[in-house]
mmCIF file of C-alpha atoms in Angstrom:
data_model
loop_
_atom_site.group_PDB
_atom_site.id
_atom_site.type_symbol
_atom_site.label_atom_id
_atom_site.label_comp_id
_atom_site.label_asym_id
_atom_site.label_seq_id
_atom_site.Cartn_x
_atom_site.Cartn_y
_atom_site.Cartn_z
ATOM 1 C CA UNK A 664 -33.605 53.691 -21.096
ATOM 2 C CA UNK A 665 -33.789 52.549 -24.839
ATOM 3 C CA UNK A 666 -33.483 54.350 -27.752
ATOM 4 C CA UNK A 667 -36.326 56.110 -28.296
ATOM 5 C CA UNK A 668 -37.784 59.476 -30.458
ATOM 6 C CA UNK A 669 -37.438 60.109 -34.182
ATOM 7 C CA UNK A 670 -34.582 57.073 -35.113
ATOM 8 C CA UNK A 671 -37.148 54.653 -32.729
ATOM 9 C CA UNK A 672 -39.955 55.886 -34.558
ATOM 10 C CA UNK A 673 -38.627 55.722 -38.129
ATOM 11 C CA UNK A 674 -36.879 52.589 -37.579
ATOM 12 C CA UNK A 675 -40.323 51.143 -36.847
ATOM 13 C CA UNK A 676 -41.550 52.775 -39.811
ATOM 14 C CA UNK A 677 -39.097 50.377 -41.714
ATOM 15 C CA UNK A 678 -40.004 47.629 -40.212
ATOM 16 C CA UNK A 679 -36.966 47.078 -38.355
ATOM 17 C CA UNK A 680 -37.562 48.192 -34.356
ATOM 18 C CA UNK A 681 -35.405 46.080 -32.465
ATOM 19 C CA UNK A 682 -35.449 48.185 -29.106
ATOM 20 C CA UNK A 683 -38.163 46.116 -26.834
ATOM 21 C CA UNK A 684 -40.109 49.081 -27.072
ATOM 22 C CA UNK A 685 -43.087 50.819 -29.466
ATOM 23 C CA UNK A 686 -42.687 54.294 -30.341
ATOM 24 C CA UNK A 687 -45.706 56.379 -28.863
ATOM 25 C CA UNK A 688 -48.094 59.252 -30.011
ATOM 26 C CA UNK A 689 -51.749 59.991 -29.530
ATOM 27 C CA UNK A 690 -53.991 60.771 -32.117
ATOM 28 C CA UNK A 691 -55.159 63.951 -31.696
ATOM 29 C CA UNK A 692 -52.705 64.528 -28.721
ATOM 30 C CA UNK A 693 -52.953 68.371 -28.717
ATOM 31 C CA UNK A 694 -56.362 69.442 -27.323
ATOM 32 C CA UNK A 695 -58.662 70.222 -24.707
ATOM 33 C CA UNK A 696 -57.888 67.687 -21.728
ATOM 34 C CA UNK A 697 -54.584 70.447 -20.967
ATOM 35 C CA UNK A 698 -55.035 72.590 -19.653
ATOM 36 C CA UNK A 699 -52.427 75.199 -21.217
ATOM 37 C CA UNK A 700 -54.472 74.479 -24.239
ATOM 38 C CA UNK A 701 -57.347 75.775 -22.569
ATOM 39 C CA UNK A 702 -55.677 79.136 -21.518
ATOM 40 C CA UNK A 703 -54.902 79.613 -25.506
ATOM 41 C CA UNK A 704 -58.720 78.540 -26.017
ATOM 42 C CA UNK A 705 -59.519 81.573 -24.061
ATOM 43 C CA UNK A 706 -57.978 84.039 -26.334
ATOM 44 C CA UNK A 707 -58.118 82.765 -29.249
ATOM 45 C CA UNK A 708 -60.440 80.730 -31.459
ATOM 46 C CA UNK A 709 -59.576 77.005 -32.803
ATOM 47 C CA UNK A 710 -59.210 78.639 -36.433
ATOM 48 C CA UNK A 711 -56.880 81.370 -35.615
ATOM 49 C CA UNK A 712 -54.897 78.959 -33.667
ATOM 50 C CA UNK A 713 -55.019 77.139 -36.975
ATOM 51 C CA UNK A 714 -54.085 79.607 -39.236
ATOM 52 C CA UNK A 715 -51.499 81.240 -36.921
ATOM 53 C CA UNK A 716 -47.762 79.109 -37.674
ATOM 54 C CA UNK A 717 -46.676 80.520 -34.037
ATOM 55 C CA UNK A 718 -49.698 79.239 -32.479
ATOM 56 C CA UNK A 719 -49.743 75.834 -34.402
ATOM 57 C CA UNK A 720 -46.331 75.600 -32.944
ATOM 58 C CA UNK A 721 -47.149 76.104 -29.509
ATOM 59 C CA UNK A 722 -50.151 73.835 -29.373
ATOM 60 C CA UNK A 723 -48.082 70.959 -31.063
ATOM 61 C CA UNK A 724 -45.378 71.426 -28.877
ATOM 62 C CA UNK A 725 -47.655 71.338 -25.427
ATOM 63 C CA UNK A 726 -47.722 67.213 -25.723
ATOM 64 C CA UNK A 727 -44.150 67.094 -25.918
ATOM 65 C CA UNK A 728 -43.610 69.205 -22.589
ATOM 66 C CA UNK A 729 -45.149 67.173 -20.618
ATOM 67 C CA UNK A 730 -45.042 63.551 -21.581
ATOM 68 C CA UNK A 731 -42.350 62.042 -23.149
ATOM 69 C CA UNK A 732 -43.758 61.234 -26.617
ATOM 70 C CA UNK A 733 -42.091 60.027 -29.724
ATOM 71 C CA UNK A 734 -43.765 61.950 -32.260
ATOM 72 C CA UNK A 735 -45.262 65.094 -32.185
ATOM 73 C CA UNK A 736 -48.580 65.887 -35.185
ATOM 74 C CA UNK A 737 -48.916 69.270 -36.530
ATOM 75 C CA UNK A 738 -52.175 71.138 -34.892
ATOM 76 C CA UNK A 739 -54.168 71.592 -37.910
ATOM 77 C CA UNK A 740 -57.685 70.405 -39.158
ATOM 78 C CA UNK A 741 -58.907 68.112 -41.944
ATOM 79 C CA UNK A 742 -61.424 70.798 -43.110
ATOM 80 C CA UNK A 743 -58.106 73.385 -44.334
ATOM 81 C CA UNK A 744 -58.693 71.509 -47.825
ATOM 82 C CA UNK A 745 -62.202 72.882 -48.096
ATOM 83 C CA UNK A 746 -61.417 75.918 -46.747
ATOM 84 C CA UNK A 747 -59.011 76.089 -49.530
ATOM 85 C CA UNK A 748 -60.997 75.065 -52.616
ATOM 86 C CA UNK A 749 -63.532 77.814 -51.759
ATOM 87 C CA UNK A 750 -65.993 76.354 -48.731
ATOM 88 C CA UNK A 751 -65.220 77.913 -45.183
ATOM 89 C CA UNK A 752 -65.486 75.807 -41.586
ATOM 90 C CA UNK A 753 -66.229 76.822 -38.134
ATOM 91 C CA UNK A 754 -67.768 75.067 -35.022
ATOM 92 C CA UNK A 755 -71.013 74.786 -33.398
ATOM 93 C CA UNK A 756 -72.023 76.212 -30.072
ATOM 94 C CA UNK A 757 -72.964 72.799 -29.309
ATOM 95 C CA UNK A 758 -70.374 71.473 -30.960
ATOM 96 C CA UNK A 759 -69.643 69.898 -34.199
ATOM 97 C CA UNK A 760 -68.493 71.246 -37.484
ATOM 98 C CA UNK A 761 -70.534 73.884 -39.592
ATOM 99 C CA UNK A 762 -69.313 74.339 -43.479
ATOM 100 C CA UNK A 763 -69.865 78.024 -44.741
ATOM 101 C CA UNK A 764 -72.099 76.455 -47.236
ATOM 102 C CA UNK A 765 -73.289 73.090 -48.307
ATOM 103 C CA UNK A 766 -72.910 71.848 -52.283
ATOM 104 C CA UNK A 767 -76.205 71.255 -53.439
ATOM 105 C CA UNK A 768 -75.643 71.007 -57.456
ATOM 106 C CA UNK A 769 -73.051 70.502 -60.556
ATOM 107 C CA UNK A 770 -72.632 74.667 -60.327
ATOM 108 C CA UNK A 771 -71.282 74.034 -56.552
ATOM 109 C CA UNK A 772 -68.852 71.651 -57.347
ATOM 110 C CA UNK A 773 -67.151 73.360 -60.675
ATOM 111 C CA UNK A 774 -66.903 76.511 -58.244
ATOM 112 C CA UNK A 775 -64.802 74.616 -56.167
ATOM 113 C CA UNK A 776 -61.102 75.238 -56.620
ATOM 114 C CA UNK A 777 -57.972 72.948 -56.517
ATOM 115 C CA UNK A 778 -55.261 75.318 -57.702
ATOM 116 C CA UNK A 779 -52.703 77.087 -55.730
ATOM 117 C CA UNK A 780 -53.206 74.850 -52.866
ATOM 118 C CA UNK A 781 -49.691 75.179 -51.730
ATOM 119 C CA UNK A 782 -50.055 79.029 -51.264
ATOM 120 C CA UNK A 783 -53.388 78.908 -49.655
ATOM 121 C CA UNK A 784 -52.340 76.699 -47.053
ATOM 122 C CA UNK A 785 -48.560 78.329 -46.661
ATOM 123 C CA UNK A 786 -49.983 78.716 -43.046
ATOM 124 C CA UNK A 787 -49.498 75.167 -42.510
ATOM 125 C CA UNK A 788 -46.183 74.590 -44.475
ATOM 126 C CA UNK A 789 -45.042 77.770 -42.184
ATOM 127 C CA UNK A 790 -45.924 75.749 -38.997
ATOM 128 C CA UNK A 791 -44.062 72.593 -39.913
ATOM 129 C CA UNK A 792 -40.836 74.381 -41.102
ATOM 130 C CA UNK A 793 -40.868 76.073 -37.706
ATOM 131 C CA UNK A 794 -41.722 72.566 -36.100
ATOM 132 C CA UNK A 795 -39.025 70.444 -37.765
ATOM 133 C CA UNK A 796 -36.642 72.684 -36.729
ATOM 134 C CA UNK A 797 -37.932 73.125 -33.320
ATOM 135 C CA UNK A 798 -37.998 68.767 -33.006
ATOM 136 C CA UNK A 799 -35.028 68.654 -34.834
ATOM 137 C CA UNK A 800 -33.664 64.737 -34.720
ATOM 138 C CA UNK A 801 -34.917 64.127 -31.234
ATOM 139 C CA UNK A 802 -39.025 63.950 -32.500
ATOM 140 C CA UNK A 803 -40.145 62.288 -35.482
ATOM 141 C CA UNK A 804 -42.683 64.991 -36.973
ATOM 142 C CA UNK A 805 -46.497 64.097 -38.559
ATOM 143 C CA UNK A 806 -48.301 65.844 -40.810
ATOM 144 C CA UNK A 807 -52.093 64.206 -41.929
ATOM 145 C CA UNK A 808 -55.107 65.058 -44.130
ATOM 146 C CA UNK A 809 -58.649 63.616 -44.648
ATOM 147 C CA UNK A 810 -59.604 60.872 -46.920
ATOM 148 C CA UNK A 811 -61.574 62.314 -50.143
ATOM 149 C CA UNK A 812 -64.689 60.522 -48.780
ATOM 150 C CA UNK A 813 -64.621 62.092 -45.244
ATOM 151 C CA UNK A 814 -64.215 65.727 -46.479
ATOM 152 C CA UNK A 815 -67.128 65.168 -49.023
ATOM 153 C CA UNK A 816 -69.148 64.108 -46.454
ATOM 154 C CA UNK A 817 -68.599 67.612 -44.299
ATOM 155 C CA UNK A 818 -69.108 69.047 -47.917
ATOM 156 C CA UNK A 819 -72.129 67.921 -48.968
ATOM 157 C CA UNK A 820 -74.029 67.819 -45.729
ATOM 158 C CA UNK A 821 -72.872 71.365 -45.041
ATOM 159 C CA UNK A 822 -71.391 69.888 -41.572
ATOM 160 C CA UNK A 823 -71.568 67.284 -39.305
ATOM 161 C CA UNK A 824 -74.625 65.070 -39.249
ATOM 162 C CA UNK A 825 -75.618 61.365 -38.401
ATOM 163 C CA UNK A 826 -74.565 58.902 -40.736
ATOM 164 C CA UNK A 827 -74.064 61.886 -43.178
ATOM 165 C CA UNK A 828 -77.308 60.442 -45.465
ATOM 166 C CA UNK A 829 -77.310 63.807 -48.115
ATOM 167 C CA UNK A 830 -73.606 62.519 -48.604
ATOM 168 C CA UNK A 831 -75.047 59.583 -49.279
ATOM 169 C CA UNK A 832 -77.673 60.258 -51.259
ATOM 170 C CA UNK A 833 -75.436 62.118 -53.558
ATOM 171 C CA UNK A 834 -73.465 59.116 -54.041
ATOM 172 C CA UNK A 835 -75.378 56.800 -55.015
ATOM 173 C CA UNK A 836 -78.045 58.733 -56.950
ATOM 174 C CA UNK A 837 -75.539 61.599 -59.092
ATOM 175 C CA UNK A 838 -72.099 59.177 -59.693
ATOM 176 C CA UNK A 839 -70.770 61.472 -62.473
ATOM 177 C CA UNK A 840 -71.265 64.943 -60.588
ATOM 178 C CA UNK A 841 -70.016 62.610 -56.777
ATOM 179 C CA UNK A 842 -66.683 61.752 -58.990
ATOM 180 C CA UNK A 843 -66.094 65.232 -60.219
ATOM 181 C CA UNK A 844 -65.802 66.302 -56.403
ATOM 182 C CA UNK A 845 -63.975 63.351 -55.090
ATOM 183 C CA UNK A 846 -61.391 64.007 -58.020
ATOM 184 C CA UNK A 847 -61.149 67.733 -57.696
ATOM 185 C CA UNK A 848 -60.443 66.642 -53.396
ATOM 186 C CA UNK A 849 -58.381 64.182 -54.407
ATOM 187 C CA UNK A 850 -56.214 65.947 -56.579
ATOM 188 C CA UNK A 851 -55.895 68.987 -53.916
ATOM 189 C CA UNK A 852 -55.108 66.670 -51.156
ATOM 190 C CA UNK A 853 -52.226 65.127 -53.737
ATOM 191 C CA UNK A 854 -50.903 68.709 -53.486
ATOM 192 C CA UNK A 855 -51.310 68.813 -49.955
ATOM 193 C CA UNK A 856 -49.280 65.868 -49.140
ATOM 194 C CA UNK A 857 -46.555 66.794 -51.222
ATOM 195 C CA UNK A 858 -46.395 70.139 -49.435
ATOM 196 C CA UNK A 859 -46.080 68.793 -45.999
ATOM 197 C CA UNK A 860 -43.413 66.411 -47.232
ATOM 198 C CA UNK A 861 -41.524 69.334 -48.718
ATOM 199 C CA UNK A 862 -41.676 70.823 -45.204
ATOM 200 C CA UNK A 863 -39.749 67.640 -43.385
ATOM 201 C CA UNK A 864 -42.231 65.505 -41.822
ATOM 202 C CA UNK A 865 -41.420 62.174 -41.161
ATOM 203 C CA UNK A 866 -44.682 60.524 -41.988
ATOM 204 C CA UNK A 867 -48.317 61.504 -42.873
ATOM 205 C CA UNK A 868 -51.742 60.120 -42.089
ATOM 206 C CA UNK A 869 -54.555 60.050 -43.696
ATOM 207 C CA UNK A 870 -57.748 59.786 -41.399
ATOM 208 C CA UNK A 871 -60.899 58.125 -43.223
ATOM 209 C CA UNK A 872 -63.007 59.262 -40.218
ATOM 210 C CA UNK A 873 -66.521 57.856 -42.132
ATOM 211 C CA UNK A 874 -65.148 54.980 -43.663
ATOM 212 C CA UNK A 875 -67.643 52.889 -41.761
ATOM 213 C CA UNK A 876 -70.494 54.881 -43.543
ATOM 214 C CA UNK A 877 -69.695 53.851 -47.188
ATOM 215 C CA UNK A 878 -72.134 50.730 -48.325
ATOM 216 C CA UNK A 879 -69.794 47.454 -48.264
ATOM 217 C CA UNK A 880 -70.559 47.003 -51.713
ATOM 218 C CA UNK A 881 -69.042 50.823 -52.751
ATOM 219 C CA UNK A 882 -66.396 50.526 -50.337
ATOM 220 C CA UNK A 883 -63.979 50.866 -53.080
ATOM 221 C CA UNK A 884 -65.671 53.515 -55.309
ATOM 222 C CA UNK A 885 -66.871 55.906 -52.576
ATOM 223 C CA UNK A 886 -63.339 56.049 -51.067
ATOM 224 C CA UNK A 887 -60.392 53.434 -51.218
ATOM 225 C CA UNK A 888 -60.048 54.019 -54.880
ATOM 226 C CA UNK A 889 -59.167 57.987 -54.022
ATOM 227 C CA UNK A 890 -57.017 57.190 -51.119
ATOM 228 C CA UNK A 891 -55.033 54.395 -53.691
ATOM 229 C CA UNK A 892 -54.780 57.727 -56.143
ATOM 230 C CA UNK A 893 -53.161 59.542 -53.157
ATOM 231 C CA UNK A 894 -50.880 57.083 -52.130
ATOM 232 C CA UNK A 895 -49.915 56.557 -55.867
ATOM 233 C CA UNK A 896 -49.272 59.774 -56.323
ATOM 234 C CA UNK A 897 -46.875 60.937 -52.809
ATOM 235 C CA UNK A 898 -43.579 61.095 -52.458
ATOM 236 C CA UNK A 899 -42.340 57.355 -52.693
ATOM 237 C CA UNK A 900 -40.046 57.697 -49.733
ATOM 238 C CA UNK A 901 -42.940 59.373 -47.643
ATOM 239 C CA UNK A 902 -44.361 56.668 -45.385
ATOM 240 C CA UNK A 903 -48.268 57.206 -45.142
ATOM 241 C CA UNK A 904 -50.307 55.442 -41.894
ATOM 242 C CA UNK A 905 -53.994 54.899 -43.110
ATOM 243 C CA UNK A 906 -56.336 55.067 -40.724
ATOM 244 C CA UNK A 907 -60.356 53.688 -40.526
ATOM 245 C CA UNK A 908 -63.187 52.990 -38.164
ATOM 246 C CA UNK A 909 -63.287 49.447 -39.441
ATOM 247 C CA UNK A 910 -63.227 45.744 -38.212
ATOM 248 C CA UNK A 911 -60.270 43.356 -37.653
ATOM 249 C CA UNK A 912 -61.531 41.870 -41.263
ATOM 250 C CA UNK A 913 -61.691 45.591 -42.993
ATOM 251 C CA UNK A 914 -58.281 46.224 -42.228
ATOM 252 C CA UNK A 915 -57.696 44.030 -45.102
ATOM 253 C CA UNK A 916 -59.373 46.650 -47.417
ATOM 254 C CA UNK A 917 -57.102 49.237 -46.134
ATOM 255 C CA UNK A 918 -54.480 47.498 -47.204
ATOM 256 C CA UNK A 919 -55.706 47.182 -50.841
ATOM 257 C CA UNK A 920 -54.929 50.993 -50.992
ATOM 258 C CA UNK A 921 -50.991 50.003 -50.729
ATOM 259 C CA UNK A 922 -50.575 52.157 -47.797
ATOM 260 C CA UNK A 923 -47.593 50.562 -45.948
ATOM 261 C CA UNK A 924 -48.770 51.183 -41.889
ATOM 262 C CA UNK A 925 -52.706 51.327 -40.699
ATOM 263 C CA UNK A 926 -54.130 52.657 -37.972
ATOM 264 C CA UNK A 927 -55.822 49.858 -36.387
ATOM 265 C CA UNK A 928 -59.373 51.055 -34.375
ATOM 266 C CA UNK A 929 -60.075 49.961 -31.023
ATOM 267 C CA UNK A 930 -63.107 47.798 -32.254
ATOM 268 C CA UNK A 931 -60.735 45.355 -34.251
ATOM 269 C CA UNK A 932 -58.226 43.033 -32.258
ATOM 270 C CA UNK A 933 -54.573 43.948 -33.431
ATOM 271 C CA UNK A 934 -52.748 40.703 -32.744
ATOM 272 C CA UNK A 935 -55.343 39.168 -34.943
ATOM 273 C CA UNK A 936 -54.732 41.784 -37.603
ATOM 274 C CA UNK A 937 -51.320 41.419 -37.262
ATOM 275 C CA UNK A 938 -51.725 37.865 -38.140
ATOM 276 C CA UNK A 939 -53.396 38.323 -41.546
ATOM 277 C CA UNK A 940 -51.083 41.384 -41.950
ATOM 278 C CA UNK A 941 -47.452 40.528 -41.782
ATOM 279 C CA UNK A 942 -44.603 42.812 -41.317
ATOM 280 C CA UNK A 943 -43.367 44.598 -43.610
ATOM 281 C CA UNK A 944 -46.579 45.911 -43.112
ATOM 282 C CA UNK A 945 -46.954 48.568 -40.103
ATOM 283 C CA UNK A 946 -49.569 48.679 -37.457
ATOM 284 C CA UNK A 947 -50.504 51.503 -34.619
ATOM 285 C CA UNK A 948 -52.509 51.387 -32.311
ATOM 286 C CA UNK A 949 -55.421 50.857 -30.516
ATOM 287 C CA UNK A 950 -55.939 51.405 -26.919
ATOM 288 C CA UNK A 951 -59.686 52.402 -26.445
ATOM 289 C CA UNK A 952 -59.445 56.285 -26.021
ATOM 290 C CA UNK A 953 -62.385 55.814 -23.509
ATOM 291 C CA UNK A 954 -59.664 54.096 -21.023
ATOM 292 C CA UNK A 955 -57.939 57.850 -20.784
ATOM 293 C CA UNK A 956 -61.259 58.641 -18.666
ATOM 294 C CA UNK A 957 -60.874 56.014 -15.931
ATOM 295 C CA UNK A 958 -57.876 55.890 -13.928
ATOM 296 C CA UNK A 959 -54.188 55.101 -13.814
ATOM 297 C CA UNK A 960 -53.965 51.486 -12.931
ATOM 298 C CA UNK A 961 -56.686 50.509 -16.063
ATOM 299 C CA UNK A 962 -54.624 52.613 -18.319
ATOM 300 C CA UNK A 963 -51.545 50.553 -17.322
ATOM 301 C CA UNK A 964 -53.080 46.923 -17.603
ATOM 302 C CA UNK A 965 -55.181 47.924 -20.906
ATOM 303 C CA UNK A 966 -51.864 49.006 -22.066
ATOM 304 C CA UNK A 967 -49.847 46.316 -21.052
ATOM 305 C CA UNK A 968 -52.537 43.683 -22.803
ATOM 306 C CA UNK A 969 -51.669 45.348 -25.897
ATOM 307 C CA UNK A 970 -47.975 45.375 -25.363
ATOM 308 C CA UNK A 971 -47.787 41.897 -24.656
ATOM 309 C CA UNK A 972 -50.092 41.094 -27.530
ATOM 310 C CA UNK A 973 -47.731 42.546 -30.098
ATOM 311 C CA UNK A 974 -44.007 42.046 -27.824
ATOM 312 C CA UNK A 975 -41.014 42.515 -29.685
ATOM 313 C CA UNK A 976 -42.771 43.170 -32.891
ATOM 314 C CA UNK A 977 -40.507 45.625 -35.226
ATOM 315 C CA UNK A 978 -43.342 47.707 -36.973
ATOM 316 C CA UNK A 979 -45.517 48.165 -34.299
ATOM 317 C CA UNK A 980 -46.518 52.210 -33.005
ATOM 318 C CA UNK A 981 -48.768 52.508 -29.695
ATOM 319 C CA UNK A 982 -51.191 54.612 -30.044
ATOM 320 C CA UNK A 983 -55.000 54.670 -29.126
ATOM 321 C CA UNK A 984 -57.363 53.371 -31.402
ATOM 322 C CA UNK A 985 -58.940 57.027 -32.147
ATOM 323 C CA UNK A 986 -58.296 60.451 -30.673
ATOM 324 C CA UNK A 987 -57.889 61.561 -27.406
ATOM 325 C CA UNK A 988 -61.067 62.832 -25.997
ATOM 326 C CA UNK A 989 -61.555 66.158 -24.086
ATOM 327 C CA UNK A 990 -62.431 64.592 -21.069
ATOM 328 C CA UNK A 991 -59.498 62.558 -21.351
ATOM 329 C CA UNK A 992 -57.556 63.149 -17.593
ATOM 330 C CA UNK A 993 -53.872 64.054 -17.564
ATOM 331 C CA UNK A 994 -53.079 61.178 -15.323
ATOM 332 C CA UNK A 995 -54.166 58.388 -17.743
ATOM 333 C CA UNK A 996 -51.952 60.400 -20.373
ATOM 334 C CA UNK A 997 -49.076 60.026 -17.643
ATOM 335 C CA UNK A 998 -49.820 56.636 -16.946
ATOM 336 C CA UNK A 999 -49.837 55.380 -20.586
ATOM 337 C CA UNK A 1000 -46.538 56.870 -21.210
ATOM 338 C CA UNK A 1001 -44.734 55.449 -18.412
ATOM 339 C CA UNK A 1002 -46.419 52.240 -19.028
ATOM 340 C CA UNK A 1003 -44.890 52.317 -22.520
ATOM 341 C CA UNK A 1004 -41.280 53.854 -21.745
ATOM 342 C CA UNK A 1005 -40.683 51.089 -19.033
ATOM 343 C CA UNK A 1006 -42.168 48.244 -21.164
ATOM 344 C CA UNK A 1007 -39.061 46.032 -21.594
ATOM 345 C CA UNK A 1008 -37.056 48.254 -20.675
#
């Protein structure tokens, strides 16, 4: 078997995989389809498991038990920032995120705090210090946040919602007051990053989850322009993976934010991007996470079409082309990673 874990994954990182072989993790790979996850969903609540470093630990680790992944990603939640700066999250009984409290005006926003992020979210930097020594050299380690835009979406609306339109509304209607927040999120988030790459992780990404929402025309203002200020302002040897629901042709506005890897969604075709894209520049992805549901031998030729599609290409990462679903079955999970691990080999 060829090389494979953290030196596979960070070599691909650089550009420079030479092993026949992508490096594989899931988005969202901890979750509900195990079911050991499950039996720690029965005593204890998504937030604790959140907030406890112990518990973070064991959920992150649960992937890595039983499939032989590259990377592991921390077990977190893009919402910690808000939680941080002053406006709780919890879940809906019929699912879906539910903010504490929604911002409604100027006062809302100037109550909002990005100071002593680091110490607020010590929960998290506990977690990876325990994970990067747990992984030591044999897992590359990820940490991610939200994109400014996505979290002041959740913000504004007070939780989830379709096509987020009071998020929307506030955009387009109060710029001065929408900037103040994106800045203030922006600049916590800056903080955030840095803190996770104090702790040892070996890359970060940064999930614009509503990308696809922002008005072509504002694409830039609403939210590249912030991620650009993040990625401006990390650690210059931390590599950051950018990822958006957007087309093969969108990818190109990703890369305006001089991110050096995107996450490529399902919906775009990743040769293609790959073509407009050139190495140096990284790509991962995008198997359709609906193809977990299905069976064993789909998983392996849907894999295999996207294997062949980007063979022997040195900055490529498999991955799906969004998060792993609940209903995802173990047996696709299996199948995907065997697929992968004999690819070449």
């Amino acid at each position: 078997m060829k090389m494979g874990g953290r030196n596979l994954f960070l070599d691909t990182l650089r550009g420079k995989n030479k092993s026949g072989r992508p490096p594989l993790w899931v988005m969202r790979q901890a979750g509900r389809y195990l079911p050991e996850y499950r039996s720690l969903k029965e005593k204890y609540s998504f937030i604790e498991m959140v907030k406890s470093p112990d518990l973070a630990t064991e959920v992150t680790l649960q992937p890595l038990r039983r499939f032989d992944l590259d990377a592991a990603i921390v077990f977190s939640d893009i919402l910690v920032i808000p939680e941080a700066m002053g406006q709780g999250y919890d879940f809906r009984n019929g699912g879906g995120i539910e903010m504490t409290s929604k911002l409604i005006n100027q006062r809302d926003i100037e109550k909002l705090s990005e100071e002593d992020i680091e110490n607020k979210l010590s929960y998290v930097s506990d977690a990876l210090k325990i994970l990067r020594n747990e992984l030591g050299n044999k897992h590359a380690l990820l940490g991610f946040c939200g994109s400014p835009w996505t979290l002041a979406c959740y913000m504004i609306q007070g939780g989830s919602a379709n096509g987020f339109p009071k998020a929307l509304d506030w955009a387009k209607n109060h710029q001065s007051s929408f900037n103040q927040l994106l800045e203030k999120i922006t600049n916590a988030l800056i903080k955030y990053i840095k803190m996770q790459a104090n702790c040892g992780v070996d890359a970060l990404q940064i999930f614009d989850s509503w990308h696809n929402l922002c008005p072509s025309s504002q694409l830039w203002e609403y939210s590249l322009k912030w991620i650009t200020k993040m990625i401006d302002h990390a650690p210059g040897d931390l590599p950051l993976i950018v990822y958006a629901n957007t087309s093969t042709s969108g990818v190109s506005n990703l890369a305006r934010t001089g991110t050096n890897a995107i996450g490529v969604h399902h919906g775009a075709e990743i040769a293609l991007v790959r073509q407009q894209h050139p190495v140096p520049m990284v790509l991962q992805g995008n198997l359709a996470p609906e193809i977990m549901e299905t069976d064993a031998d789909n998983v392996m030729h849907e894999a295999i079409k996207i294997l062949d599609s980007m063979k022997n290409d040195p900055a490529h990462i498999m991955n799906l082309g969004h998060g792993i679903k609940p209903i995802a079955k173990i047996e696709c999970m299996d199948a995907l990673v065997r697929t992968v691990l004999s690819y070449n080999a």
